[in-house]
């Protein structure tokens, strides 16, 4: 899921925070994957995921070579407060 990182408050108070950075001289997709993040269980509606990209657009194009790529990706999952309905999609 492309977009922006989870905001600072969400990331700072997340029950689970996953961050990853990839760097590549070249990146090419023969087929662009369809990916998504789904928050289930007791996830709060403020749970979020996103990436900040350099050298590759949010919507990659099949059979296109991108150079000088960096992708910073984060998933921040917050727990729903007790007695509230948890988020079921993401």
XYZ file of N, CA, C and O in Angstrom, residues 7 33 54 84:
16
model
N 1.408 8.278 10.825
C 1.862 9.527 11.455
C 2.587 9.246 12.766
O 2.513 8.164 13.326
N 2.934 -6.744 -8.432
C 2.110 -7.489 -7.475
C 0.970 -6.635 -6.924
O 1.073 -5.415 -6.830
N 11.371 6.632 -3.252
C 12.243 7.423 -4.117
C 12.617 6.541 -5.300
O 12.996 5.387 -5.126
N -14.937 -1.038 22.628
C -15.246 -0.448 21.326
C -15.212 -1.526 20.263
O -14.650 -2.597 20.457
